[in-house]
Amino acid sequence: MLPLDLHTHSTISDGLLSPSDLVARAARHGVRALALTDHDDVGGIGEASATARQFGIKLIPGVEISVTWRNHTIHIVGLGIDPTNAALLTGLETVRSGRAERAERMAQSLARVGIGSSLEGALRHARNPRLLSRTHFARFLVEQGHARDVKRVFNRFLAKGKPGYVSHRWADLDSAATWIRAAGGIAIIAHPGRYGIGKNLMRGLLAEFRDLGGSGIEVVTGNHTQAQFHEFAALAREFGLLASAGSDFHGPEESFMDVGRLPELPPGCATVWARHWQELIQ
Ligand code: AMP
Ligand code: MN
Ligand code: MN
Ligand code: MN
């Protein structure tokens, strides 16, 4: 098991644990370095850092930025960012206002299939009203009995092509990479196996991302298969990108993988921690 986890969520976005509770759980699971990477918001990093100090573990400030690249939604994780950087904060603010506008359209779309008041309902499930995610709508829909659990709600209502799904334009890939680098961080493509894009498009994405100054891709993540660990380890090597690893933990009952429960990477990977956080592997 790896003693680190470089992709996790708290109640600042669509996670179920507060930043402090997340850090405490990570420490209990033997994590020595944890990145908090909430969607489009860095508001949890202060609290997470303070708790990490108490537990004697390292908190790597992070963020997961929503991006639209050639009509696909791609997530870019920034690690080691300065959460007070003005360019980053302004960029994230723009993405969040897009979320607010999208949430209204989602609610209208759900109203057309007879589900009313979903914006208010989703907001009740969001601790941070600045950051409304499909996950908050999902939890409201489960609460209302429209499906048994969050995964089923996504399949029925919130995935692309379903009644609660509306298309949306997120940040550009270039902008996200620029904000992360401006804030002194490194940019990583999150869960590359989840985008459902073909091999050629994936190669196009990796080449463009590398040329924009991107540093790495997640090789190990909550919903990659063993075969995908190897596939993306090979692609990272081929494109000169570093390998990263993160659970994408959201909450004890909702996630594929718990925080701090990451298997080892395939042998021979050049990892982000060997390059940037040497002390973690000593
Ligand atoms: P958003 O960024 O608001 O579009 O919401 C995306 C979030 O929804 C992801 O970060 C996941 O937490 C969650 N999500 C997306 N697809 C699924 C799914 N099929 N099952 C459960 N959660 C999902
Ligand atoms: Mn999420
Ligand atoms: Mn993601
Ligand atoms: Mn995530």
CSV table of C-alpha atoms and ligand atoms in Angstrom, one decimal, residues 7 9 13-15 39 64 75 99 133 135 194 248 250, ligand 2:
chain,number,residue,atom,x,y,z
A,7,HIS,CA,-6.5,13.1,-4.9
A,9,HIS,CA,-12.5,15.6,-1.7
A,13,SER,CA,-16.8,20.4,-2.9
A,14,ASP,CA,-18.7,17.1,-3.2
A,15,GLY,CA,-17.0,15.0,-0.5
A,39,HIS,CA,-13.4,20.6,-7.3
A,64,GLU,CA,-9.3,19.6,-9.3
A,75,HIS,CA,-10.4,17.0,-14.8
A,99,ARG,CA,-21.4,25.9,-11.9
A,133,SER,CA,-21.9,19.6,-8.1
A,135,THR,CA,-23.2,14.9,-6.7
A,194,ARG,CA,-12.7,7.5,-17.1
A,248,ASP,CA,-10.5,10.2,-5.6
A,250,HIS,CA,-15.5,11.3,-1.6
B,2,MN,MN,-16.5,14.7,-7.3
